[in-house]
Short mmCIF file of C-alpha atoms in Angstrom, two decimals:
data_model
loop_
_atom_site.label_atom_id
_atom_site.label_comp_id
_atom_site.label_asym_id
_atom_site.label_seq_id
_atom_site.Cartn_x
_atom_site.Cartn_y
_atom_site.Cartn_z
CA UNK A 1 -32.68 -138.07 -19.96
CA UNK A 2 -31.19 -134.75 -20.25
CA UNK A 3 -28.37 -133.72 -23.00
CA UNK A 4 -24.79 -134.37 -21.11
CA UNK A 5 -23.75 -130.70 -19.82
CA UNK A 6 -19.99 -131.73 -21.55
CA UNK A 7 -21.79 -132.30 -24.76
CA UNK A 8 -23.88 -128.80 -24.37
CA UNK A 9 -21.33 -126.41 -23.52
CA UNK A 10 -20.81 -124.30 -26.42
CA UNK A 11 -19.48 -120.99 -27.16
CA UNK A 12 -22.13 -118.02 -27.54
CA UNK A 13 -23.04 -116.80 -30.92
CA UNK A 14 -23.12 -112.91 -30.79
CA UNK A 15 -25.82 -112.73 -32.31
CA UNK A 16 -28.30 -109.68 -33.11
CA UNK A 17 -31.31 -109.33 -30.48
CA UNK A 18 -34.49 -109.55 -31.65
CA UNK A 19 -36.70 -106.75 -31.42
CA UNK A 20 -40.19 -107.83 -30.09
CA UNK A 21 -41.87 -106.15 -33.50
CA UNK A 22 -39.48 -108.98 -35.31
CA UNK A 23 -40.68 -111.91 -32.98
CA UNK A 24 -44.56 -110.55 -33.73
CA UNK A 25 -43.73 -110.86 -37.42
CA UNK A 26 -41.99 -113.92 -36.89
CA UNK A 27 -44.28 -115.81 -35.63
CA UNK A 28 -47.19 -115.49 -37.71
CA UNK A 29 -47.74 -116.39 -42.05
CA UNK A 30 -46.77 -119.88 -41.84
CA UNK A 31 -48.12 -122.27 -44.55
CA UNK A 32 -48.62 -125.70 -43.01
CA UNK A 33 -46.13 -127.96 -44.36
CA UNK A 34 -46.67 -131.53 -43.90
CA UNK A 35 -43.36 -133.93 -43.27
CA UNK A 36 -42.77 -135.29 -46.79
CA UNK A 37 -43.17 -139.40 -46.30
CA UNK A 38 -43.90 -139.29 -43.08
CA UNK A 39 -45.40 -142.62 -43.75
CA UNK A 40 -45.00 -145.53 -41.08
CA UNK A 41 -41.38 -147.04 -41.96
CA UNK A 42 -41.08 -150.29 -44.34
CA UNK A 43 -38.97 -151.57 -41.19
CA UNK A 44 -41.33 -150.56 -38.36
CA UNK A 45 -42.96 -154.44 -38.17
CA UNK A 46 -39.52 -155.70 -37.60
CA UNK A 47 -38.11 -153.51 -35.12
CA UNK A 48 -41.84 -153.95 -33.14
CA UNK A 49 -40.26 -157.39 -33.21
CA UNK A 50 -37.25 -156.72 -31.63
CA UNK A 51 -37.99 -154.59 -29.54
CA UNK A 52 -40.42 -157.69 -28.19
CA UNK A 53 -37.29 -160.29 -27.95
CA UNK A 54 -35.48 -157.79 -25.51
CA UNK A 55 -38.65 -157.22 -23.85
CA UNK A 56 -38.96 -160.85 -23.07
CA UNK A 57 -34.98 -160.81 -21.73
CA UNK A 58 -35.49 -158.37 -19.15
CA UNK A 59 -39.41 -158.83 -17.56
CA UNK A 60 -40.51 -156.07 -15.48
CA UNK A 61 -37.08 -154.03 -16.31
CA UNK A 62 -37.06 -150.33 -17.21
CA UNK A 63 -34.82 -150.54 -20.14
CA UNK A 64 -33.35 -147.10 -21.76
CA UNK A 65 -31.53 -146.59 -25.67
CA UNK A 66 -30.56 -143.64 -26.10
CA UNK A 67 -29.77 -142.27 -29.77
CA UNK A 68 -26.73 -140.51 -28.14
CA UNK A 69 -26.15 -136.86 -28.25
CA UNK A 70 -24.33 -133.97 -30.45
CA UNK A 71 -20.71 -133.77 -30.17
CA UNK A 72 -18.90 -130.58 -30.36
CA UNK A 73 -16.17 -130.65 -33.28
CA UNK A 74 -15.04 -127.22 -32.58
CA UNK A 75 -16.97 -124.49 -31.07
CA UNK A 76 -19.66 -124.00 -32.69
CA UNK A 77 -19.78 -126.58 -34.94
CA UNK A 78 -20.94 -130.31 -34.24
CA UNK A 79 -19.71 -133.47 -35.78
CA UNK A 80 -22.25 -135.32 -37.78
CA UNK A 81 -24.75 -137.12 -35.72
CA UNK A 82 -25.40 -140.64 -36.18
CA UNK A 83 -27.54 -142.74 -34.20
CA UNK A 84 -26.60 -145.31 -31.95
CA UNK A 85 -27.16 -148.55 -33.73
CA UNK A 86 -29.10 -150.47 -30.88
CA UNK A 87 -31.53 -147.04 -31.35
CA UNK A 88 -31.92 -147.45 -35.05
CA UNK A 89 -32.34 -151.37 -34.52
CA UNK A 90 -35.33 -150.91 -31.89
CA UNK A 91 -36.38 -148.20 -33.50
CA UNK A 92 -35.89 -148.04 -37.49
CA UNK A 93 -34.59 -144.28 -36.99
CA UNK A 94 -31.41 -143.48 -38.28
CA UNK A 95 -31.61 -139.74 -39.31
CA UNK A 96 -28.78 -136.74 -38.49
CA UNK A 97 -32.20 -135.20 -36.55
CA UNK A 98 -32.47 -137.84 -33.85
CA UNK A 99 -29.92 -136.33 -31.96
CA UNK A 100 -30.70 -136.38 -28.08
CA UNK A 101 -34.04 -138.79 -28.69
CA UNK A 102 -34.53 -141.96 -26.46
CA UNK A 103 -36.05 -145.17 -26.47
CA UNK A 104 -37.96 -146.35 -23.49
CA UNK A 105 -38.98 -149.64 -22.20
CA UNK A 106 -41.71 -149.30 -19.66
CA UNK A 107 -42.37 -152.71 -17.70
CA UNK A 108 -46.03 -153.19 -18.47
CA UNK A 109 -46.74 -156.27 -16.68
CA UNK A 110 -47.95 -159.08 -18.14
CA UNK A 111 -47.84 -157.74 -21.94
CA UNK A 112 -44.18 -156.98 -21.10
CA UNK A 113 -43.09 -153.31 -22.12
CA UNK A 114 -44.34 -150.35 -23.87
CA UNK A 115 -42.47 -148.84 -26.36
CA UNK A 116 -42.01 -144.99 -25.61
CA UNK A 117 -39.78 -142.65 -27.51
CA UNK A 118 -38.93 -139.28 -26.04
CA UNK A 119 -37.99 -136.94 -28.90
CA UNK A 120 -37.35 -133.26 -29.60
CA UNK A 121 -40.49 -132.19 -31.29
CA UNK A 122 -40.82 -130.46 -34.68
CA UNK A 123 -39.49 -126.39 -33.80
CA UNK A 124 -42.82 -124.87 -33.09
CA UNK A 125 -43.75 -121.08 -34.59
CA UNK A 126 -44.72 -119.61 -31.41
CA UNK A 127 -40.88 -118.83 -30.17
CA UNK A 128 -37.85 -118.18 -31.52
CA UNK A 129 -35.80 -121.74 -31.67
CA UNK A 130 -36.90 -122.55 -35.32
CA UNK A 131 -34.97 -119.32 -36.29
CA UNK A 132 -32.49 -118.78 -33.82
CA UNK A 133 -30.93 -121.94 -32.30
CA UNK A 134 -28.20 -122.44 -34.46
CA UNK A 135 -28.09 -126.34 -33.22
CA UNK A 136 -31.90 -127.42 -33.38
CA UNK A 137 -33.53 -124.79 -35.21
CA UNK A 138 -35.55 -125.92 -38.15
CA UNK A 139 -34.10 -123.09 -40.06
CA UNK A 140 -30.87 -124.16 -39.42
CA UNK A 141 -30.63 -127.68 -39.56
CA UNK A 142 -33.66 -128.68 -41.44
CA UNK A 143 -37.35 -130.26 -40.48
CA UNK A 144 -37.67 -132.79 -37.21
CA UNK A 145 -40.94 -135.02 -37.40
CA UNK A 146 -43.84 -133.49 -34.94
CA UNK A 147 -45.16 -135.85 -32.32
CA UNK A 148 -47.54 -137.49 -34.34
CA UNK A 149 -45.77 -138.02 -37.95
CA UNK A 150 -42.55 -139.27 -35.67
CA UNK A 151 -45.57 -142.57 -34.05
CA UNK A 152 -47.16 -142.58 -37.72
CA UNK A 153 -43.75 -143.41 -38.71
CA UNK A 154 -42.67 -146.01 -36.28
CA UNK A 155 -45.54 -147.24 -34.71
CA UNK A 156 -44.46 -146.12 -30.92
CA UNK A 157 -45.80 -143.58 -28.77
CA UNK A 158 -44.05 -140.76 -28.58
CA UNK A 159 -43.91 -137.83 -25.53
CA UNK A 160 -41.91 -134.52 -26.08
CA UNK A 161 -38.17 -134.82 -24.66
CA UNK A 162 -38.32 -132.28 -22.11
CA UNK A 163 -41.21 -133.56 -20.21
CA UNK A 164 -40.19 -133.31 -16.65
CA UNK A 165 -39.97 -136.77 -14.86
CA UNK A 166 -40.50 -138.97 -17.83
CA UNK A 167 -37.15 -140.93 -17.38
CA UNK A 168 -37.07 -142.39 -13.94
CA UNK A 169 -33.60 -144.49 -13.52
CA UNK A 170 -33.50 -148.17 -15.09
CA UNK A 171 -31.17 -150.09 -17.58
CA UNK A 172 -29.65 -148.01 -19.45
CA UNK A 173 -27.79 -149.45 -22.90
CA UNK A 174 -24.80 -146.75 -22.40
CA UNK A 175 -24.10 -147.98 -19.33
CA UNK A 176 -25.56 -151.66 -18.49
CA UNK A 177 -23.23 -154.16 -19.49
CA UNK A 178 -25.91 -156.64 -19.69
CA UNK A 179 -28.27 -154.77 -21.87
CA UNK A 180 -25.33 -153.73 -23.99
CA UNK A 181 -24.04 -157.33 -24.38
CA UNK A 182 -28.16 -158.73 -25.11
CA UNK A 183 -28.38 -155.88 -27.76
CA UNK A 184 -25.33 -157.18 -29.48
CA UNK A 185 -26.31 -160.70 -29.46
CA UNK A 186 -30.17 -160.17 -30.41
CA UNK A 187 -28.30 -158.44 -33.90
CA UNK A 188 -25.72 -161.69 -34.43
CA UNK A 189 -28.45 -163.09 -36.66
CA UNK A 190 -29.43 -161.07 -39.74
CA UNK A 191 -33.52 -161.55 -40.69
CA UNK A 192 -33.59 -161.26 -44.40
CA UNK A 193 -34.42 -157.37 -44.84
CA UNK A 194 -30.91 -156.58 -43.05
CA UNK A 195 -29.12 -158.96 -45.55
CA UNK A 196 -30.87 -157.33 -48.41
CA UNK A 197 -29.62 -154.05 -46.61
CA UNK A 198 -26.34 -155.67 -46.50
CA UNK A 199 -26.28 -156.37 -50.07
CA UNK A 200 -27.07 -153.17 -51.30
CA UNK A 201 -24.09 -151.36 -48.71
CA UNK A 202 -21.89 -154.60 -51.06
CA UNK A 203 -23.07 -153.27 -54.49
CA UNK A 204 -22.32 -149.57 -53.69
CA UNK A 205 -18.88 -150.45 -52.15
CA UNK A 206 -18.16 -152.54 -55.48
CA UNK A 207 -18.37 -148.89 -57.76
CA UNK A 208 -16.79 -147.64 -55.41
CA UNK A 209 -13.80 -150.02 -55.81
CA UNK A 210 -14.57 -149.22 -59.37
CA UNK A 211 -14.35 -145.22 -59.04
CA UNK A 212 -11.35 -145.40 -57.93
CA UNK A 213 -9.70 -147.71 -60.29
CA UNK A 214 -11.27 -145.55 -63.28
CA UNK A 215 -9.70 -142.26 -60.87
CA UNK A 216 -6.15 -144.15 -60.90
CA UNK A 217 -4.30 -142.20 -63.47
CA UNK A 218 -5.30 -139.07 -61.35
CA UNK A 219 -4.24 -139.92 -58.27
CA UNK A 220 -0.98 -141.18 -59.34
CA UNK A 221 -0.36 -137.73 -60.79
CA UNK A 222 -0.91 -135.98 -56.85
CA UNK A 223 0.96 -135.87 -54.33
CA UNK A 224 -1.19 -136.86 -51.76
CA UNK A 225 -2.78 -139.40 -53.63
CA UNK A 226 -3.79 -141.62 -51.53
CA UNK A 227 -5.88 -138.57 -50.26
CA UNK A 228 -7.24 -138.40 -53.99
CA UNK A 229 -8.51 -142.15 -53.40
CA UNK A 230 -10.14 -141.35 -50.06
CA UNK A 231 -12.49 -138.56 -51.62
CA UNK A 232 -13.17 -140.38 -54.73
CA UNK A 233 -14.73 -143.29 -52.63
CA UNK A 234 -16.30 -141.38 -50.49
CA UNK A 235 -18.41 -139.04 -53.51
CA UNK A 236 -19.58 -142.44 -54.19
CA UNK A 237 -20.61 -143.55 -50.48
CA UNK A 238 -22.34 -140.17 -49.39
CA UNK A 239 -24.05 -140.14 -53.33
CA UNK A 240 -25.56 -143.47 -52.94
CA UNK A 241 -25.88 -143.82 -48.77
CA UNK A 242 -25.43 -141.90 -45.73
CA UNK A 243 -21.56 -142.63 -46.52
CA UNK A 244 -18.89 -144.31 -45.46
CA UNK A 245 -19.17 -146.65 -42.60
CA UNK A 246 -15.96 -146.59 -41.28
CA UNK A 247 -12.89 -144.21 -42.34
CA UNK A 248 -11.62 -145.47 -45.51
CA UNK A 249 -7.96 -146.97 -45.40
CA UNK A 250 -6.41 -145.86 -48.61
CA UNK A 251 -2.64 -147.54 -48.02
CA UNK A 252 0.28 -147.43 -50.60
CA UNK A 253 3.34 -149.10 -50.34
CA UNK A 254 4.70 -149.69 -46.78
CA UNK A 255 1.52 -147.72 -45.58
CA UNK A 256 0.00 -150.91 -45.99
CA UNK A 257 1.16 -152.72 -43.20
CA UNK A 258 -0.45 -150.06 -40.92
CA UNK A 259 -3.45 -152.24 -40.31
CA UNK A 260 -5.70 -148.64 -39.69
CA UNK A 261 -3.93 -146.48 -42.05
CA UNK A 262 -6.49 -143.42 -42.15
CA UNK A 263 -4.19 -140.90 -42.55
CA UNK A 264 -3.90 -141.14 -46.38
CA UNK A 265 -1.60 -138.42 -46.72
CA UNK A 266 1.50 -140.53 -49.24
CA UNK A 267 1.45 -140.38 -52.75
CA UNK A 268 1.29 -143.31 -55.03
CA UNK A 269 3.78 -144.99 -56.70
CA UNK A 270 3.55 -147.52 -59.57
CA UNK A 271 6.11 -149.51 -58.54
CA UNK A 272 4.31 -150.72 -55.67
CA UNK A 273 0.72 -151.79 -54.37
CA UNK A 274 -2.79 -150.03 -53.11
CA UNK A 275 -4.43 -151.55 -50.13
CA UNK A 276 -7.69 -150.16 -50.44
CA UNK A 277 -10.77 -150.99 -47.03
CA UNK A 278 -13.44 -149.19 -47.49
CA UNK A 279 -17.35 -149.68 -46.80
CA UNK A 280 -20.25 -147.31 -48.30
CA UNK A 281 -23.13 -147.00 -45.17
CA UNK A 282 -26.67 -147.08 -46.33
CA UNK A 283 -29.09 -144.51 -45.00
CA UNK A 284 -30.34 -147.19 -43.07
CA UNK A 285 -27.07 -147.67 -41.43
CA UNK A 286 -25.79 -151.17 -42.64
CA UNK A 287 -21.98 -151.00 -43.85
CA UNK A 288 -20.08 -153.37 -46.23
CA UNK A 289 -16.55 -153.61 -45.53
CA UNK A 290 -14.22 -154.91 -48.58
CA UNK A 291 -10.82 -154.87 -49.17
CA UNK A 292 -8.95 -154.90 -52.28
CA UNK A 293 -5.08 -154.87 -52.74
CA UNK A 294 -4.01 -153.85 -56.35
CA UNK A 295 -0.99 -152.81 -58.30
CA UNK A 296 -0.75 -149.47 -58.97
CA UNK A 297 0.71 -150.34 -62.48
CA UNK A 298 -1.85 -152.35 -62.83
CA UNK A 299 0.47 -155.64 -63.03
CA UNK A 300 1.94 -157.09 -59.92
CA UNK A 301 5.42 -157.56 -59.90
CA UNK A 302 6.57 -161.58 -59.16
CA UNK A 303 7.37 -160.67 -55.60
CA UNK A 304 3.52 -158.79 -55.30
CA UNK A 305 2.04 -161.75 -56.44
CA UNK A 306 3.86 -164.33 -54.57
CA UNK A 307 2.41 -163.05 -51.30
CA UNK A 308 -0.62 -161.94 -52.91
CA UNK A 309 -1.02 -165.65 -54.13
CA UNK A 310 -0.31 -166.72 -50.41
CA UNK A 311 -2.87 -164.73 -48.81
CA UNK A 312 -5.19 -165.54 -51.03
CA UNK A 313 -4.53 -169.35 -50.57
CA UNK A 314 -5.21 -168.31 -46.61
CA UNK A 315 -8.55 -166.46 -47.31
CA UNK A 316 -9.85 -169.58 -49.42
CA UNK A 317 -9.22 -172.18 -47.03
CA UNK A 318 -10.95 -169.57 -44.30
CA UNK A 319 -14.12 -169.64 -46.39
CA UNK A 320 -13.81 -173.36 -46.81
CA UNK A 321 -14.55 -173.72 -43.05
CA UNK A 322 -17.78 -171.55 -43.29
CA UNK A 323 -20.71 -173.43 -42.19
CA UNK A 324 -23.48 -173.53 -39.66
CA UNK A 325 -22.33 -174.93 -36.64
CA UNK A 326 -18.65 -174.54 -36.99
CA UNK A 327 -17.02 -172.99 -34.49
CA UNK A 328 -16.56 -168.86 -35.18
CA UNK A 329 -12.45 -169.34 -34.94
CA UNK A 330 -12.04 -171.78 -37.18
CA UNK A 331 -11.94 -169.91 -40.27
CA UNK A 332 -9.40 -168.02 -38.86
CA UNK A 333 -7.08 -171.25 -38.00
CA UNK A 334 -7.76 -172.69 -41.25
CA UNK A 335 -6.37 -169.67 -43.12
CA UNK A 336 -3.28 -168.90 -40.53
CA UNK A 337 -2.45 -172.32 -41.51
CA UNK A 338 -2.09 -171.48 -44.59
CA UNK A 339 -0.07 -168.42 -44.15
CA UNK A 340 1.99 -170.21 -41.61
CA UNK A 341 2.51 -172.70 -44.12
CA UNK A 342 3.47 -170.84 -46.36
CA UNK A 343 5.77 -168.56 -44.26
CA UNK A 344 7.58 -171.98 -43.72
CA UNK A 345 8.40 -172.58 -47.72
CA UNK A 346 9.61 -168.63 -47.97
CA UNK A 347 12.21 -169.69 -45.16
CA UNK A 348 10.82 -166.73 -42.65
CA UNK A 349 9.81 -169.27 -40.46
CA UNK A 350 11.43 -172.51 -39.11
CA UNK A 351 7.98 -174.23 -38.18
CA UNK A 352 4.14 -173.64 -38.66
CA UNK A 353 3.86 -174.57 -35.10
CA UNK A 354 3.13 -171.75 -33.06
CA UNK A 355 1.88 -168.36 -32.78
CA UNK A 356 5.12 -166.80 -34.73
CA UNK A 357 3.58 -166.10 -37.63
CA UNK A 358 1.47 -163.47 -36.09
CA UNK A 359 4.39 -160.93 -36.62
CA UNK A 360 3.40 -161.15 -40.06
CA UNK A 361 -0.86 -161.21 -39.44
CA UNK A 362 -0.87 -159.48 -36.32
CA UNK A 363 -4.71 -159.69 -35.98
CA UNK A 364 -7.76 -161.92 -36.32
CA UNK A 365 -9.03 -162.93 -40.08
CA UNK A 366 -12.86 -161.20 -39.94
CA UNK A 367 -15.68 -160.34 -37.69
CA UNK A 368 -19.22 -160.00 -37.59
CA UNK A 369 -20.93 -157.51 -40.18
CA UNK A 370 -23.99 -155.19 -40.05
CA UNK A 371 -24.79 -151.51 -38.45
CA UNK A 372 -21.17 -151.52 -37.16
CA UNK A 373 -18.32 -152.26 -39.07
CA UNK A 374 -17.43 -154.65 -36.30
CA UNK A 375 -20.91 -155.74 -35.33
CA UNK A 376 -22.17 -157.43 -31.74
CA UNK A 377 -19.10 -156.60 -30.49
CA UNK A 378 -20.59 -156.17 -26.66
CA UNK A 379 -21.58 -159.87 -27.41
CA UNK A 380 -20.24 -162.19 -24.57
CA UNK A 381 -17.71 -164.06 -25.59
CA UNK A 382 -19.54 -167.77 -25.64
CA UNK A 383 -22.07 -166.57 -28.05
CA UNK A 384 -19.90 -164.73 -30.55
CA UNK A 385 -16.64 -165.29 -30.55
CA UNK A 386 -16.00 -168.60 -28.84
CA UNK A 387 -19.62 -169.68 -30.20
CA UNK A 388 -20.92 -171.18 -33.56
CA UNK A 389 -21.44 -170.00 -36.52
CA UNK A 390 -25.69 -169.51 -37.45
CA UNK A 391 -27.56 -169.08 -40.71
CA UNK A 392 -28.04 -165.77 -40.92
CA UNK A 393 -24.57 -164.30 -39.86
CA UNK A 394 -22.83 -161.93 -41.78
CA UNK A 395 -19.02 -161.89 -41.50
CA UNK A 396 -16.12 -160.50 -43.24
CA UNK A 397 -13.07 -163.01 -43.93
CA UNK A 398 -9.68 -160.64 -44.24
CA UNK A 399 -6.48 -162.25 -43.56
CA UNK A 400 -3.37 -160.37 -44.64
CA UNK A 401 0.58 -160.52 -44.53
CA UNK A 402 1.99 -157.52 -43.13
CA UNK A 403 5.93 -157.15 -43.60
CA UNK A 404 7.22 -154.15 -42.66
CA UNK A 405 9.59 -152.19 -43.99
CA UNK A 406 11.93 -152.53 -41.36
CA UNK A 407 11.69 -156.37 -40.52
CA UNK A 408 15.38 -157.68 -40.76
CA UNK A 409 13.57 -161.21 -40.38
CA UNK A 410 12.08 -160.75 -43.82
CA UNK A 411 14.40 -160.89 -47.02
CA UNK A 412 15.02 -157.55 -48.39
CA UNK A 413 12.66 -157.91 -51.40
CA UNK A 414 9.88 -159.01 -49.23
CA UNK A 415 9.88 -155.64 -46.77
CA UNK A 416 7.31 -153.32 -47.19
CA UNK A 417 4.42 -155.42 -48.79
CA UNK A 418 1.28 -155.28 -47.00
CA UNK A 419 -1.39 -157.30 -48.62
CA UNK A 420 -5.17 -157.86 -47.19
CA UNK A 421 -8.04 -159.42 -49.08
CA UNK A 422 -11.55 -159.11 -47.39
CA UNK A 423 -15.05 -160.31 -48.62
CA UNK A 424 -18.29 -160.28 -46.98
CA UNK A 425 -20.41 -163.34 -46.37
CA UNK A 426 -23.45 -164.43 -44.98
CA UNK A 427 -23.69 -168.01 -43.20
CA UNK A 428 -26.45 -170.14 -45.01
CA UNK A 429 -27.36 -173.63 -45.00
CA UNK A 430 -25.21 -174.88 -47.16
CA UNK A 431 -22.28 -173.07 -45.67
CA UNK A 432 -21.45 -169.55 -47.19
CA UNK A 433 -22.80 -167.15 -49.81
CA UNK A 434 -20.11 -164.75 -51.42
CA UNK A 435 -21.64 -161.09 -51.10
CA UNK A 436 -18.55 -159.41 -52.83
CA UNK A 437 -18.39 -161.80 -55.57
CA UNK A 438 -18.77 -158.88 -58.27
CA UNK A 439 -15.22 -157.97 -57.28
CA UNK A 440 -12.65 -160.05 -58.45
CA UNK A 441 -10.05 -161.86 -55.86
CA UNK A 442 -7.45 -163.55 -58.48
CA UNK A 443 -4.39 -161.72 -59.79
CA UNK A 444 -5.36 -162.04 -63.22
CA UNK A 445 -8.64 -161.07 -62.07
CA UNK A 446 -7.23 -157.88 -60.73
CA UNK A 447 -5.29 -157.26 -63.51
CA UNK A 448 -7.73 -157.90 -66.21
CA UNK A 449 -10.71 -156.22 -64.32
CA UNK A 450 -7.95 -152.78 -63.90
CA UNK A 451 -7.13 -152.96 -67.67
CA UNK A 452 -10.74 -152.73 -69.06
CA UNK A 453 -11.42 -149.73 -66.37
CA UNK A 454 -8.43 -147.72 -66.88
CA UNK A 455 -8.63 -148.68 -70.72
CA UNK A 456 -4.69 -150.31 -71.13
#
């Protein structure tokens, strides 16, 4: 499977030529330099294991995952490459270097399929790529695995990427809908390495979340400082990870009921609140995804904590209904109830009865958590979301009360609040374990935990 031509067209580098003395002297005094690690990956047993369940889905099927390819940013420069995460599942790969690579199923009758990964091997001395291609030379973007530390590390056979006729047609995960959708639902269950994974992506978001409460007086002081926010999470996600897993929302104010407010370009006012979603990514590609929503004064005001009290009544009764064989949507009824409910006693709303009060929630209350923010999602609709809940599942649980500015159903002291609270969990048998825990939910929680970090 070749590189996309859209994805390879790329302005030319003027460049000097290269005299033929220079390639002689190139090519020649090179110390051998082993891959540092290069050891066979703590998570290569596993993904031989997966890679066996989708085997036994499609018998006698050609199956291909492809890692995806380089995308231009602008001209010469590429964004930065990460894996697809059905690749790094099958494959325990997740590095910026396996750019282009692919997984291949071969039928291999009655044992199944063979495992064959086609990858771009290490720049070799003999030309002029490790020096000169400014998009895959080693000198340029750093050491790729050669054939044989790339299987030591995996386990799978691997064949050079360019080898003519190695990828007849078959099922291909970009473009099957059926292999897409069994890739998402082989992940909906977590084994117990991915939680751990899971848990670490929690513990880095959590000083994150404490970063930037310790970075408050700061940002209040810039203009853009919701901006300020943004980069002083993300030091902490690319320091301790591969970085962040989504783009962090970093919403003051009214910004806040712009459920994907990524433009973080306001300033921060103390009069008002901080709706902070953000995830650090480990380097193995698992995200958290938390959200906290905390006065910049660091007190709420009555009003702030009157809907902050409501919302958090909604996201309690949501992980009330966590348990194994409850149905995926009812965590999100129990807590619109709530908010519905609650809507009701305000006087927004005549009756909980009804969708109304989703012009105040506008979206669902969580989804599935792992390698994507919002994991499985190519999962058919019976297994994930109109399914049960398993032990093993990782979810988020995020319901909010967004009033905009501009609602003339809302009372005027009401307008403008946007309030989310999101935690992750994972499904056990008892019925939920709190990954997030370390960061507290309560209003005097908030405000206690802001105090001792910003030292007032």
């Amino acid at each position: 499977m070749r590189e996309p031509a859209s994805t390879a067209l790329r302005t030319v580098s003027h460049d000097l030529p290269v005299s033929p003395e220079l390639e002689r002297f190139m090519a020649g005094g090179w110390a051998a330099t082993p891959l540092p690690g290069g050891v066979r990956l703590p998570v290569a047993d596993l993904a031989a294991a997966r890679r066996a369940r989708l085997s036994a889905r499609f018998p006698g099927e050609r199956l291909i995952v492809p890692a995806g390819w380089l995308k231009v940013r602008s001209n010469d420069c590429d964004h930065r490459f990460r894996p697809h995460s059905a690749y790094a599942w099958l494959t325990g790969l997740t590095g910026e270097e396996q750019a282009g690579h692919v997984l291949v199923m071969e039928p291999d009758g009655p044992h199944g399929h063979e495992a064959v990964l086609h990858v771009r091997p290490r720049s070799p001395r003999t030309g002029e790529e490790f020096y000169r291609d400014r998009r895959y030379g080693e000198f340029w973007v750093g050491r790729r695995p050669d054939l044989a530390e790339a299987e030591r590390m995996t386990g799978i056979r691997c064949v050079p990427l360019d080898d003519p006729g190695r990828l007849p047609p078959g099922r291909a995960a970009s473009t099957d809908a059926e292999l897409a959708s069994a890739l998402s639902e082989l992940r909906l269950v977590k084994d117990a390495w991915e939680v751990e994974q899971l848990q670490l992506a929690v513990d880095h978001t959590t000083a994150g979340f404490e970063d930037v409460v310790r970075a408050l007086p700061r940002a209040l002081a810039h203009p853009r400082g919701e901006r300020w926010i943004e980069g002083v999470f993300g030091l902490r996600a690319r320091a301790e990870g591969n970085g962040t897993g989504y783009e962090t929302i970093a919403a003051s104010g009214a910004h806040a009921c712009v459920l994907h407010w990524i433009r973080n370009d306001g300033p921060l006012d103390p009069r008002e609140l901080l709706l902070l979603d953000a995830g650090v990514e480990t380097d193995t590609l698992y995200t958290a995804d938390i959200t906290r929503t905390l006065p910049l004064s660091g007190r709420f005001s009555p009003v702030q904590r009157q809907v902050y009290e409501l919302v958090l009544a909604a996201q309690e009764a949501g992980i009330a209904a966590l348990e194994p064989g409850a149905s995926f949507r009812d965590f999100h009824r129990a807590a619109m109830r709530v908010i519905a409910e609650g809507l009701v006693e305000w006087g927004v709303l005549k009756s909980a009865e009804g969708d109304f009060h989703r012009r105040y929630t506008l979206c669902s209350s969580g989804h599935m958590l792992g390698l994507d923010v919002h994991d499985c999602a190519q999962a058919r609709a019976d297994a994930y979301l109109d399914g049960v809940l398993e032990e093993g599942q990782v979810l988020t649980v995020e319901p909010g009360l967004y009033l905009q500015p501009d609602d003339e159903t809302l009372p005027p002291e009401l307008r403008g609040i946007g309030v989310r609270i999101e935690d992750d969990l994972v499904i056990t048998a008892e019925g939920a374990r709190l990954m997030s825990g370390a960061l507290p939910r309560t209003p005097d929680g908030i405000e206690g935990w802001m105090g001792e970090l910003m030292g007032c």
